[in-house]
PDB file of C-alpha atoms and ligand atoms in Angstrom:
ATOM      1  CA  MET A 212     -48.713  17.660 -64.787  1.00  0.00           C
ATOM      2  CA  ARG A 213     -47.348  14.131 -64.500  1.00  0.00           C
ATOM      3  CA  THR A 214     -49.855  11.414 -65.358  1.00  0.00           C
ATOM      4  CA  VAL A 215     -49.383   8.173 -63.491  1.00  0.00           C
ATOM      5  CA  ASN A 216     -50.777   5.167 -65.319  1.00  0.00           C
ATOM      6  CA  GLN A 217     -50.518   1.420 -64.939  1.00  0.00           C
ATOM      7  CA  HIS A 218     -47.592   1.245 -67.362  1.00  0.00           C
ATOM      8  CA  ASN A 219     -45.342   3.937 -65.843  1.00  0.00           C
ATOM      9  CA  LEU A 220     -46.258   3.479 -62.135  1.00  0.00           C
ATOM     10  CA  THR A 221     -43.280   1.199 -61.430  1.00  0.00           C
ATOM     11  CA  HIS A 222     -40.880   3.736 -62.951  1.00  0.00           C
ATOM     12  CA  VAL A 223     -42.501   6.598 -61.016  1.00  0.00           C
ATOM     13  CA  PHE A 224     -42.190   4.618 -57.770  1.00  0.00           C
ATOM     14  CA  SER A 225     -38.462   3.965 -58.381  1.00  0.00           C
ATOM     15  CA  ALA A 226     -37.827   7.678 -58.982  1.00  0.00           C
ATOM     16  CA  TYR A 227     -39.181   8.554 -55.503  1.00  0.00           C
ATOM     17  CA  PHE A 228     -36.056   7.533 -53.539  1.00  0.00           C
ATOM     18  CA  GLY A 229     -34.157  10.320 -51.809  1.00  0.00           C
ATOM     19  CA  ASP A 230     -30.429  10.898 -52.352  1.00  0.00           C
ATOM     20  CA  GLU A 231     -29.625   9.572 -48.871  1.00  0.00           C
ATOM     21  CA  THR A 232     -31.332   6.205 -49.447  1.00  0.00           C
ATOM     22  CA  ASP A 233     -29.082   3.264 -48.637  1.00  0.00           C
ATOM     23  CA  PRO A 234     -28.195   1.618 -52.004  1.00  0.00           C
ATOM     24  CA  ARG A 235     -29.209  -1.847 -50.777  1.00  0.00           C
ATOM     25  CA  VAL A 236     -32.589  -0.521 -49.541  1.00  0.00           C
ATOM     26  CA  ARG A 237     -33.065   1.134 -52.931  1.00  0.00           C
ATOM     27  CA  GLU A 238     -32.168  -2.100 -54.771  1.00  0.00           C
ATOM     28  CA  ILE A 239     -34.543  -4.254 -52.687  1.00  0.00           C
ATOM     29  CA  MET A 240     -37.459  -1.776 -52.732  1.00  0.00           C
ATOM     30  CA  THR A 241     -37.156  -1.166 -56.476  1.00  0.00           C
ATOM     31  CA  ALA A 242     -37.131  -4.907 -57.245  1.00  0.00           C
ATOM     32  CA  LEU A 243     -39.983  -5.547 -54.800  1.00  0.00           C
ATOM     33  CA  ALA A 244     -42.159  -2.846 -56.406  1.00  0.00           C
ATOM     34  CA  GLN A 245     -41.287  -4.148 -59.874  1.00  0.00           C
ATOM     35  CA  HIS A 246     -42.344  -7.718 -58.998  1.00  0.00           C
ATOM     36  CA  ILE A 247     -45.471  -6.738 -57.040  1.00  0.00           C
ATOM     37  CA  HIS A 248     -46.640  -4.397 -59.790  1.00  0.00           C
ATOM     38  CA  ASP A 249     -45.911  -7.004 -62.485  1.00  0.00           C
ATOM     39  CA  PHE A 250     -47.808  -9.576 -60.417  1.00  0.00           C
ATOM     40  CA  ALA A 251     -50.915  -7.350 -60.189  1.00  0.00           C
ATOM     41  CA  ARG A 252     -50.733  -6.528 -63.899  1.00  0.00           C
ATOM     42  CA  ASP A 253     -50.125 -10.169 -64.936  1.00  0.00           C
ATOM     43  CA  VAL A 254     -53.087 -11.623 -63.021  1.00  0.00           C
ATOM     44  CA  LYS A 255     -55.247  -8.469 -63.508  1.00  0.00           C
ATOM     45  CA  LEU A 256     -55.875  -8.393 -59.764  1.00  0.00           C
ATOM     46  CA  THR A 257     -59.461  -7.377 -58.862  1.00  0.00           C
ATOM     47  CA  HIS A 258     -60.470  -5.237 -55.878  1.00  0.00           C
ATOM     48  CA  ALA A 259     -62.187  -8.248 -54.267  1.00  0.00           C
ATOM     49  CA  GLU A 260     -59.034 -10.387 -54.626  1.00  0.00           C
ATOM     50  CA  TRP A 261     -56.838  -7.614 -53.220  1.00  0.00           C
ATOM     51  CA  GLN A 262     -59.234  -7.261 -50.231  1.00  0.00           C
ATOM     52  CA  THR A 263     -58.949 -11.035 -49.652  1.00  0.00           C
ATOM     53  CA  GLY A 264     -55.157 -10.636 -49.582  1.00  0.00           C
ATOM     54  CA  ILE A 265     -55.356  -7.741 -47.101  1.00  0.00           C
ATOM     55  CA  LYS A 266     -57.723  -9.719 -44.836  1.00  0.00           C
ATOM     56  CA  PHE A 267     -55.327 -12.666 -45.033  1.00  0.00           C
ATOM     57  CA  LEU A 268     -52.428 -10.491 -43.805  1.00  0.00           C
ATOM     58  CA  GLN A 269     -54.622  -8.982 -41.093  1.00  0.00           C
ATOM     59  CA  TRP A 270     -55.566 -12.467 -39.809  1.00  0.00           C
ATOM     60  CA  ALA A 271     -51.909 -13.543 -39.919  1.00  0.00           C
ATOM     61  CA  GLY A 272     -51.047 -10.506 -37.761  1.00  0.00           C
ATOM     62  CA  GLU A 273     -53.840 -11.197 -35.290  1.00  0.00           C
ATOM     63  CA  ILE A 274     -52.883 -14.858 -34.835  1.00  0.00           C
ATOM     64  CA  THR A 275     -49.133 -14.193 -34.477  1.00  0.00           C
ATOM     65  CA  THR A 276     -47.654 -14.489 -30.958  1.00  0.00           C
ATOM     66  CA  GLU A 277     -44.175 -15.094 -29.466  1.00  0.00           C
ATOM     67  CA  GLU A 278     -44.796 -18.851 -29.781  1.00  0.00           C
ATOM     68  CA  ARG A 279     -46.443 -18.833 -33.188  1.00  0.00           C
ATOM     69  CA  ASN A 280     -45.461 -16.612 -36.094  1.00  0.00           C
ATOM     70  CA  GLU A 281     -47.898 -17.040 -38.990  1.00  0.00           C
ATOM     71  CA  PHE A 282     -45.724 -14.883 -41.271  1.00  0.00           C
ATOM     72  CA  VAL A 283     -42.804 -17.296 -40.816  1.00  0.00           C
ATOM     73  CA  LEU A 284     -45.138 -20.174 -41.671  1.00  0.00           C
ATOM     74  CA  LEU A 285     -46.351 -18.262 -44.747  1.00  0.00           C
ATOM     75  CA  SER A 286     -42.758 -17.729 -45.871  1.00  0.00           C
ATOM     76  CA  ASP A 287     -42.145 -21.459 -45.271  1.00  0.00           C
ATOM     77  CA  VAL A 288     -45.098 -22.813 -47.299  1.00  0.00           C
ATOM     78  CA  LEU A 289     -44.409 -20.335 -50.123  1.00  0.00           C
ATOM     79  CA  GLY A 290     -40.865 -21.736 -50.357  1.00  0.00           C
ATOM     80  CA  LEU A 291     -39.337 -18.322 -49.576  1.00  0.00           C
ATOM     81  CA  SER A 292     -37.585 -19.470 -46.373  1.00  0.00           C
ATOM     82  CA  SER A 293     -35.981 -22.352 -48.264  1.00  0.00           C
ATOM     83  CA  LEU A 294     -35.025 -20.135 -51.194  1.00  0.00           C
ATOM     84  CA  VAL A 295     -33.228 -17.708 -48.841  1.00  0.00           C
ATOM     85  CA  ASP A 296     -31.467 -20.727 -47.274  1.00  0.00           C
ATOM     86  CA  MET A 297     -30.343 -22.021 -50.665  1.00  0.00           C
ATOM     87  CA  ILE A 298     -29.166 -18.599 -51.897  1.00  0.00           C
ATOM     88  CA  ASN A 299     -27.007 -18.209 -48.768  1.00  0.00           C
ATOM     89  CA  THR A 300     -25.655 -21.761 -48.355  1.00  0.00           C
ATOM     90  CA  ASN A 301     -21.925 -22.386 -48.821  1.00  0.00           C
ATOM     91  CA  PRO A 302     -21.825 -25.491 -51.082  1.00  0.00           C
ATOM     92  CA  GLU A 303     -18.866 -26.874 -49.098  1.00  0.00           C
ATOM     93  CA  ALA A 304     -20.768 -26.676 -45.793  1.00  0.00           C
ATOM     94  CA  THR A 305     -23.771 -28.641 -44.545  1.00  0.00           C
ATOM     95  CA  SER A 306     -26.956 -27.293 -46.136  1.00  0.00           C
ATOM     96  CA  SER A 307     -29.105 -25.111 -43.973  1.00  0.00           C
ATOM     97  CA  SER A 308     -32.823 -25.755 -43.633  1.00  0.00           C
ATOM     98  CA  VAL A 309     -35.899 -24.081 -42.150  1.00  0.00           C
ATOM     99  CA  LEU A 310     -35.825 -23.025 -38.491  1.00  0.00           C
ATOM    100  CA  GLY A 311     -39.571 -23.426 -38.042  1.00  0.00           C
ATOM    101  CA  PRO A 312     -41.556 -21.795 -35.245  1.00  0.00           C
ATOM    102  CA  PHE A 313     -40.957 -24.330 -32.462  1.00  0.00           C
ATOM    103  CA  HIS A 314     -37.406 -23.637 -31.320  1.00  0.00           C
ATOM    104  CA  VAL A 315     -37.204 -22.764 -27.600  1.00  0.00           C
ATOM    105  CA  SER A 316     -34.406 -20.409 -26.480  1.00  0.00           C
ATOM    106  CA  ASN A 317     -31.937 -21.326 -23.722  1.00  0.00           C
ATOM    107  CA  PRO A 318     -32.398 -25.110 -23.769  1.00  0.00           C
ATOM    108  CA  PRO A 319     -30.866 -27.064 -20.860  1.00  0.00           C
ATOM    109  CA  ALA A 320     -27.235 -28.185 -21.243  1.00  0.00           C
ATOM    110  CA  MET A 321     -26.761 -31.906 -21.981  1.00  0.00           C
ATOM    111  CA  GLU A 322     -23.769 -34.059 -21.088  1.00  0.00           C
ATOM    112  CA  MET A 323     -22.085 -36.043 -23.870  1.00  0.00           C
ATOM    113  CA  GLY A 324     -24.152 -39.222 -24.450  1.00  0.00           C
ATOM    114  CA  ASP A 325     -27.250 -37.877 -22.654  1.00  0.00           C
ATOM    115  CA  ASP A 326     -30.731 -39.098 -23.480  1.00  0.00           C
ATOM    116  CA  LEU A 327     -33.718 -37.013 -24.648  1.00  0.00           C
ATOM    117  CA  ARG A 328     -36.262 -39.865 -24.862  1.00  0.00           C
ATOM    118  CA  GLY A 329     -36.865 -40.249 -21.140  1.00  0.00           C
ATOM    119  CA  ASP A 330     -40.045 -42.223 -20.480  1.00  0.00           C
ATOM    120  CA  PHE A 331     -41.582 -41.623 -23.915  1.00  0.00           C
ATOM    121  CA  GLU A 332     -42.575 -44.662 -26.019  1.00  0.00           C
ATOM    122  CA  GLY A 333     -40.929 -45.119 -29.421  1.00  0.00           C
ATOM    123  CA  GLN A 334     -37.785 -46.447 -31.057  1.00  0.00           C
ATOM    124  CA  LEU A 335     -34.527 -45.427 -29.410  1.00  0.00           C
ATOM    125  CA  VAL A 336     -32.160 -43.604 -31.779  1.00  0.00           C
ATOM    126  CA  LEU A 337     -28.454 -43.016 -31.247  1.00  0.00           C
ATOM    127  CA  VAL A 338     -27.342 -39.874 -33.096  1.00  0.00           C
ATOM    128  CA  GLN A 339     -23.633 -39.149 -33.409  1.00  0.00           C
ATOM    129  CA  GLY A 340     -21.025 -37.481 -35.576  1.00  0.00           C
ATOM    130  CA  LYS A 341     -18.380 -34.809 -35.835  1.00  0.00           C
ATOM    131  CA  VAL A 342     -18.372 -31.048 -36.204  1.00  0.00           C
ATOM    132  CA  THR A 343     -15.729 -29.804 -38.647  1.00  0.00           C
ATOM    133  CA  ASP A 344     -15.014 -26.718 -40.723  1.00  0.00           C
ATOM    134  CA  THR A 345     -14.975 -26.767 -44.531  1.00  0.00           C
ATOM    135  CA  GLU A 346     -11.282 -27.745 -44.476  1.00  0.00           C
ATOM    136  CA  GLY A 347     -12.083 -30.869 -42.458  1.00  0.00           C
ATOM    137  CA  LYS A 348     -10.627 -29.506 -39.213  1.00  0.00           C
ATOM    138  CA  SER A 349     -12.453 -30.789 -36.108  1.00  0.00           C
ATOM    139  CA  ILE A 350     -14.237 -28.155 -34.027  1.00  0.00           C
ATOM    140  CA  PRO A 351     -14.153 -28.809 -30.263  1.00  0.00           C
ATOM    141  CA  GLY A 352     -16.565 -26.862 -28.068  1.00  0.00           C
ATOM    142  CA  ALA A 353     -19.212 -26.365 -30.773  1.00  0.00           C
ATOM    143  CA  GLN A 354     -22.673 -25.699 -29.315  1.00  0.00           C
ATOM    144  CA  ILE A 355     -25.284 -28.062 -30.762  1.00  0.00           C
ATOM    145  CA  ASP A 356     -28.848 -26.999 -30.030  1.00  0.00           C
ATOM    146  CA  ILE A 357     -31.199 -29.944 -30.630  1.00  0.00           C
ATOM    147  CA  TRP A 358     -35.014 -30.103 -30.774  1.00  0.00           C
ATOM    148  CA  GLN A 359     -37.730 -32.350 -32.175  1.00  0.00           C
ATOM    149  CA  THR A 360     -41.328 -33.490 -31.690  1.00  0.00           C
ATOM    150  CA  ALA A 361     -42.443 -36.028 -29.125  1.00  0.00           C
ATOM    151  CA  PRO A 362     -43.781 -39.339 -30.555  1.00  0.00           C
ATOM    152  CA  ASN A 363     -47.274 -37.732 -30.712  1.00  0.00           C
ATOM    153  CA  GLY A 364     -45.982 -35.354 -33.424  1.00  0.00           C
ATOM    154  CA  LEU A 365     -46.160 -32.275 -31.175  1.00  0.00           C
ATOM    155  CA  TYR A 366     -43.421 -29.903 -30.059  1.00  0.00           C
ATOM    156  CA  SER A 367     -43.365 -28.980 -26.375  1.00  0.00           C
ATOM    157  CA  SER A 368     -44.826 -25.505 -27.079  1.00  0.00           C
ATOM    158  CA  GLN A 369     -47.853 -27.121 -28.774  1.00  0.00           C
ATOM    159  CA  ASP A 370     -48.498 -29.742 -26.122  1.00  0.00           C
ATOM    160  CA  PRO A 371     -49.679 -28.943 -22.575  1.00  0.00           C
ATOM    161  CA  GLU A 372     -48.652 -32.495 -21.554  1.00  0.00           C
ATOM    162  CA  GLN A 373     -44.946 -31.757 -22.191  1.00  0.00           C
ATOM    163  CA  ASP A 374     -42.507 -29.667 -20.181  1.00  0.00           C
ATOM    164  CA  THR A 375     -41.143 -26.551 -21.922  1.00  0.00           C
ATOM    165  CA  PHE A 376     -37.786 -28.224 -22.612  1.00  0.00           C
ATOM    166  CA  SER A 377     -39.082 -31.698 -23.464  1.00  0.00           C
ATOM    167  CA  PHE A 378     -37.048 -32.854 -26.501  1.00  0.00           C
ATOM    168  CA  HIS A 379     -34.851 -29.741 -26.382  1.00  0.00           C
ATOM    169  CA  GLY A 380     -31.201 -29.750 -25.306  1.00  0.00           C
ATOM    170  CA  LEU A 381     -27.797 -28.142 -25.826  1.00  0.00           C
ATOM    171  CA  LEU A 382     -24.795 -30.410 -26.370  1.00  0.00           C
ATOM    172  CA  THR A 383     -21.141 -29.359 -26.673  1.00  0.00           C
ATOM    173  CA  SER A 384     -18.769 -31.190 -29.037  1.00  0.00           C
ATOM    174  CA  ASP A 385     -15.785 -32.838 -27.293  1.00  0.00           C
ATOM    175  CA  ASP A 386     -12.045 -32.261 -27.826  1.00  0.00           C
ATOM    176  CA  ALA A 387     -12.183 -34.175 -31.119  1.00  0.00           C
ATOM    177  CA  GLY A 388     -15.290 -32.312 -32.347  1.00  0.00           C
ATOM    178  CA  PHE A 389     -17.429 -35.394 -31.649  1.00  0.00           C
ATOM    179  CA  TYR A 390     -21.019 -35.381 -30.355  1.00  0.00           C
ATOM    180  CA  ARG A 391     -23.387 -38.168 -29.349  1.00  0.00           C
ATOM    181  CA  PHE A 392     -26.862 -38.420 -27.773  1.00  0.00           C
ATOM    182  CA  THR A 393     -29.905 -40.691 -27.727  1.00  0.00           C
ATOM    183  CA  THR A 394     -33.495 -39.749 -28.416  1.00  0.00           C
ATOM    184  CA  VAL A 395     -36.738 -41.181 -29.734  1.00  0.00           C
ATOM    185  CA  ARG A 396     -37.322 -41.647 -33.459  1.00  0.00           C
ATOM    186  CA  PRO A 397     -39.115 -38.481 -34.630  1.00  0.00           C
ATOM    187  CA  VAL A 398     -42.408 -38.771 -36.563  1.00  0.00           C
ATOM    188  CA  SER A 399     -43.913 -37.014 -39.590  1.00  0.00           C
ATOM    189  CA  TYR A 400     -46.291 -34.231 -38.546  1.00  0.00           C
ATOM    190  CA  THR A 401     -48.490 -31.484 -39.976  1.00  0.00           C
ATOM    191  CA  VAL A 402     -47.752 -27.766 -39.815  1.00  0.00           C
ATOM    192  CA  PRO A 403     -50.532 -25.728 -38.108  1.00  0.00           C
ATOM    193  CA  THR A 404     -53.582 -25.407 -40.410  1.00  0.00           C
ATOM    194  CA  ASP A 405     -56.000 -23.517 -38.126  1.00  0.00           C
ATOM    195  CA  GLY A 406     -54.867 -20.079 -39.387  1.00  0.00           C
ATOM    196  CA  PRO A 407     -54.712 -18.275 -42.729  1.00  0.00           C
ATOM    197  CA  VAL A 408     -51.823 -20.443 -43.994  1.00  0.00           C
ATOM    198  CA  GLY A 409     -54.076 -23.490 -43.571  1.00  0.00           C
ATOM    199  CA  ASP A 410     -56.561 -21.747 -45.890  1.00  0.00           C
ATOM    200  CA  ILE A 411     -53.822 -21.295 -48.503  1.00  0.00           C
ATOM    201  CA  LEU A 412     -52.857 -24.971 -48.347  1.00  0.00           C
ATOM    202  CA  ARG A 413     -56.496 -26.066 -48.666  1.00  0.00           C
ATOM    203  CA  ALA A 414     -57.186 -23.617 -51.517  1.00  0.00           C
ATOM    204  CA  ALA A 415     -54.118 -24.954 -53.337  1.00  0.00           C
ATOM    205  CA  GLY A 416     -55.047 -28.595 -52.699  1.00  0.00           C
ATOM    206  CA  ARG A 417     -51.794 -29.109 -50.792  1.00  0.00           C
ATOM    207  CA  HIS A 418     -51.279 -31.338 -47.751  1.00  0.00           C
ATOM    208  CA  PRO A 419     -49.702 -29.904 -44.569  1.00  0.00           C
ATOM    209  CA  TRP A 420     -47.228 -32.769 -43.831  1.00  0.00           C
ATOM    210  CA  ARG A 421     -43.526 -32.533 -43.075  1.00  0.00           C
ATOM    211  CA  PRO A 422     -41.248 -35.587 -43.148  1.00  0.00           C
ATOM    212  CA  SER A 423     -39.924 -36.546 -39.694  1.00  0.00           C
ATOM    213  CA  HIS A 424     -36.721 -34.737 -38.728  1.00  0.00           C
ATOM    214  CA  LEU A 425     -34.341 -33.662 -35.997  1.00  0.00           C
ATOM    215  CA  HIS A 426     -33.615 -29.914 -35.773  1.00  0.00           C
ATOM    216  CA  PHE A 427     -30.163 -28.503 -35.036  1.00  0.00           C
ATOM    217  CA  ILE A 428     -28.531 -25.103 -34.642  1.00  0.00           C
ATOM    218  CA  VAL A 429     -24.756 -25.501 -34.531  1.00  0.00           C
ATOM    219  CA  LYS A 430     -22.556 -22.604 -33.434  1.00  0.00           C
ATOM    220  CA  ALA A 431     -18.783 -22.350 -33.136  1.00  0.00           C
ATOM    221  CA  GLU A 432     -16.331 -19.474 -32.863  1.00  0.00           C
ATOM    222  CA  GLY A 433     -15.190 -18.115 -36.225  1.00  0.00           C
ATOM    223  CA  CYS A 434     -17.937 -20.017 -38.092  1.00  0.00           C
ATOM    224  CA  LYS A 435     -21.342 -19.074 -39.437  1.00  0.00           C
ATOM    225  CA  PRO A 436     -24.165 -20.514 -37.322  1.00  0.00           C
ATOM    226  CA  LEU A 437     -25.818 -23.454 -39.076  1.00  0.00           C
ATOM    227  CA  VAL A 438     -29.590 -23.968 -38.797  1.00  0.00           C
ATOM    228  CA  THR A 439     -30.452 -27.348 -40.224  1.00  0.00           C
ATOM    229  CA  GLU A 440     -32.489 -30.566 -40.022  1.00  0.00           C
ATOM    230  CA  VAL A 441     -31.773 -34.268 -40.559  1.00  0.00           C
ATOM    231  CA  PHE A 442     -34.319 -36.545 -42.250  1.00  0.00           C
ATOM    232  CA  PRO A 443     -34.515 -40.366 -42.483  1.00  0.00           C
ATOM    233  CA  THR A 444     -34.215 -42.011 -45.922  1.00  0.00           C
ATOM    234  CA  ASP A 445     -37.483 -43.945 -45.526  1.00  0.00           C
ATOM    235  CA  ASP A 446     -39.952 -41.172 -44.665  1.00  0.00           C
ATOM    236  CA  PRO A 447     -43.009 -41.190 -46.991  1.00  0.00           C
ATOM    237  CA  TYR A 448     -43.071 -37.362 -47.124  1.00  0.00           C
ATOM    238  CA  LEU A 449     -39.417 -36.917 -48.076  1.00  0.00           C
ATOM    239  CA  ASP A 450     -40.329 -35.788 -51.606  1.00  0.00           C
ATOM    240  CA  GLN A 451     -43.353 -33.724 -50.555  1.00  0.00           C
ATOM    241  CA  ASP A 452     -42.256 -31.606 -47.588  1.00  0.00           C
ATOM    242  CA  THR A 453     -44.838 -28.823 -47.383  1.00  0.00           C
ATOM    243  CA  VAL A 454     -42.102 -26.306 -46.445  1.00  0.00           C
ATOM    244  CA  PHE A 455     -39.460 -27.545 -48.970  1.00  0.00           C
ATOM    245  CA  GLY A 456     -36.806 -28.176 -46.279  1.00  0.00           C
ATOM    246  CA  VAL A 457     -35.279 -31.443 -47.555  1.00  0.00           C
ATOM    247  CA  ARG A 458     -31.782 -31.364 -49.144  1.00  0.00           C
ATOM    248  CA  GLU A 459     -29.868 -34.384 -50.380  1.00  0.00           C
ATOM    249  CA  ASP A 460     -27.036 -34.039 -47.839  1.00  0.00           C
ATOM    250  CA  LEU A 461     -29.533 -33.894 -44.950  1.00  0.00           C
ATOM    251  CA  VAL A 462     -31.072 -37.335 -45.606  1.00  0.00           C
ATOM    252  CA  MET A 463     -29.558 -40.086 -43.433  1.00  0.00           C
ATOM    253  CA  GLU A 464     -30.165 -43.774 -42.979  1.00  0.00           C
ATOM    254  CA  TYR A 465     -31.507 -44.935 -39.613  1.00  0.00           C
ATOM    255  CA  VAL A 466     -29.403 -48.119 -39.339  1.00  0.00           C
ATOM    256  CA  GLU A 467     -31.045 -50.865 -37.238  1.00  0.00           C
ATOM    257  CA  ARG A 468     -28.668 -52.264 -34.585  1.00  0.00           C
ATOM    258  CA  PRO A 469     -29.133 -54.993 -31.937  1.00  0.00           C
ATOM    259  CA  ALA A 470     -29.162 -53.997 -28.238  1.00  0.00           C
ATOM    260  CA  SER A 471     -25.753 -55.715 -27.849  1.00  0.00           C
ATOM    261  CA  ASP A 472     -24.193 -53.040 -30.131  1.00  0.00           C
ATOM    262  CA  PHE A 473     -25.211 -50.194 -27.823  1.00  0.00           C
ATOM    263  CA  PRO A 474     -21.980 -48.385 -26.853  1.00  0.00           C
ATOM    264  CA  ASP A 475     -20.566 -47.807 -23.371  1.00  0.00           C
ATOM    265  CA  ASN A 476     -20.318 -44.417 -21.708  1.00  0.00           C
ATOM    266  CA  LEU A 477     -23.785 -43.177 -22.610  1.00  0.00           C
ATOM    267  CA  ALA A 478     -26.565 -42.274 -20.181  1.00  0.00           C
ATOM    268  CA  LEU A 479     -28.503 -45.397 -21.247  1.00  0.00           C
ATOM    269  CA  SER A 480     -25.523 -47.827 -21.414  1.00  0.00           C
ATOM    270  CA  GLY A 481     -26.440 -51.100 -19.680  1.00  0.00           C
ATOM    271  CA  LYS A 482     -30.180 -50.272 -19.809  1.00  0.00           C
ATOM    272  CA  VAL A 483     -30.972 -50.938 -23.482  1.00  0.00           C
ATOM    273  CA  ARG A 484     -32.833 -54.256 -23.932  1.00  0.00           C
ATOM    274  CA  GLU A 485     -34.217 -53.809 -27.470  1.00  0.00           C
ATOM    275  CA  GLY A 486     -32.679 -52.947 -30.827  1.00  0.00           C
ATOM    276  CA  PHE A 487     -32.059 -49.296 -31.611  1.00  0.00           C
ATOM    277  CA  ALA A 488     -31.436 -47.172 -34.708  1.00  0.00           C
ATOM    278  CA  GLN A 489     -28.157 -45.389 -35.341  1.00  0.00           C
ATOM    279  CA  VAL A 490     -27.813 -42.145 -37.296  1.00  0.00           C
ATOM    280  CA  ASP A 491     -24.348 -40.881 -38.181  1.00  0.00           C
ATOM    281  CA  PHE A 492     -24.351 -37.239 -39.200  1.00  0.00           C
ATOM    282  CA  ASP A 493     -21.419 -34.822 -39.487  1.00  0.00           C
ATOM    283  CA  PHE A 494     -21.872 -31.053 -39.438  1.00  0.00           C
ATOM    284  CA  VAL A 495     -19.596 -29.000 -41.701  1.00  0.00           C
ATOM    285  CA  LEU A 496     -19.571 -25.318 -40.746  1.00  0.00           C
ATOM    286  CA  ALA A 497     -18.659 -22.472 -43.105  1.00  0.00           C
ATOM    287  CA  LYS A 498     -16.100 -19.958 -41.852  1.00  0.00           C
ATOM    288  CA  GLU A 499     -17.343 -16.451 -41.094  1.00  0.00           C
TER     289      GLU A 499
HETATM  290  C1  BEZ B  16     -40.703 -27.275 -38.157  1.00  0.00           C
HETATM  291  O1  BEZ B  16     -39.979 -28.064 -38.708  1.00  0.00           O
HETATM  292  O2  BEZ B  16     -40.731 -27.259 -36.932  1.00  0.00           O
HETATM  293  C2  BEZ B  16     -41.556 -26.359 -38.988  1.00  0.00           C
HETATM  294  C3  BEZ B  16     -40.987 -25.723 -40.049  1.00  0.00           C
HETATM  295  C4  BEZ B  16     -41.767 -24.876 -40.817  1.00  0.00           C
HETATM  296  C5  BEZ B  16     -43.095 -24.688 -40.499  1.00  0.00           C
HETATM  297  C6  BEZ B  16     -43.655 -25.355 -39.427  1.00  0.00           C
HETATM  298  C7  BEZ B  16     -42.874 -26.211 -38.660  1.00  0.00           C
HETATM  299 FE1   FE B  17     -39.872 -29.452 -37.138  1.00  0.00          FE
END
């Protein structure tokens, strides 16, 4: 009779796979079992601690909806989402960064130079740049999906005062691969802490803040979709993002400009009376 003990369990588990098992499934499951078993052995996990873990996962399942996925947030605060991003980033392309749970599908199309700020209070920001491939070739017709928080630090799905598509829009790069829009300066905000992930942050003595950012998903034919974010150089949480999303190439200066520098041919041209900030950011897409 085979005796399973704490030292040979991992080996016994690995020997269970059938002949038809997909090699990649086998590789991932074997490594996962190895690390989980090592983890339990290393920390000498007690029954009470394991029950706490199970209850945590149960609560995460109960709280998860279409609008809020607690497992994604868990992956984010554990650094796993960012690690997967970093493992899969082409170093010649713009870095990818966390998607987060607040993206809304099918955002309304924007015209070149459109404005997302509307009647909201806060500094006006002009965001512009080019979409190119890794060889520097401009990409016309790229779809740039943009979203951010309102000045109160809430995304539209978190805030009953905002319309579904408030601070969400889809812009298309022009014939030269150029894009341009105006919006309000985003603010730092906290990730949701009223669920099990909030308990983890509190237990670990960690704060829930993210540095302010603009979110983008950029798609173009023949290129890998890019999910990324752009952060300002002066945000106090730049070095302490609770979901580890900041990369050096995603940090941009918000350059202060007088109202007289505001360009023509934008939705707000002729209406800007106060200074604004300008952010120049180019997207470099990896080929498929
Ligand atoms: C966000 O940037 O929207 C976000 C990312 C990860 C967790 C929570 C929010
Ligand atoms: Fe965000």
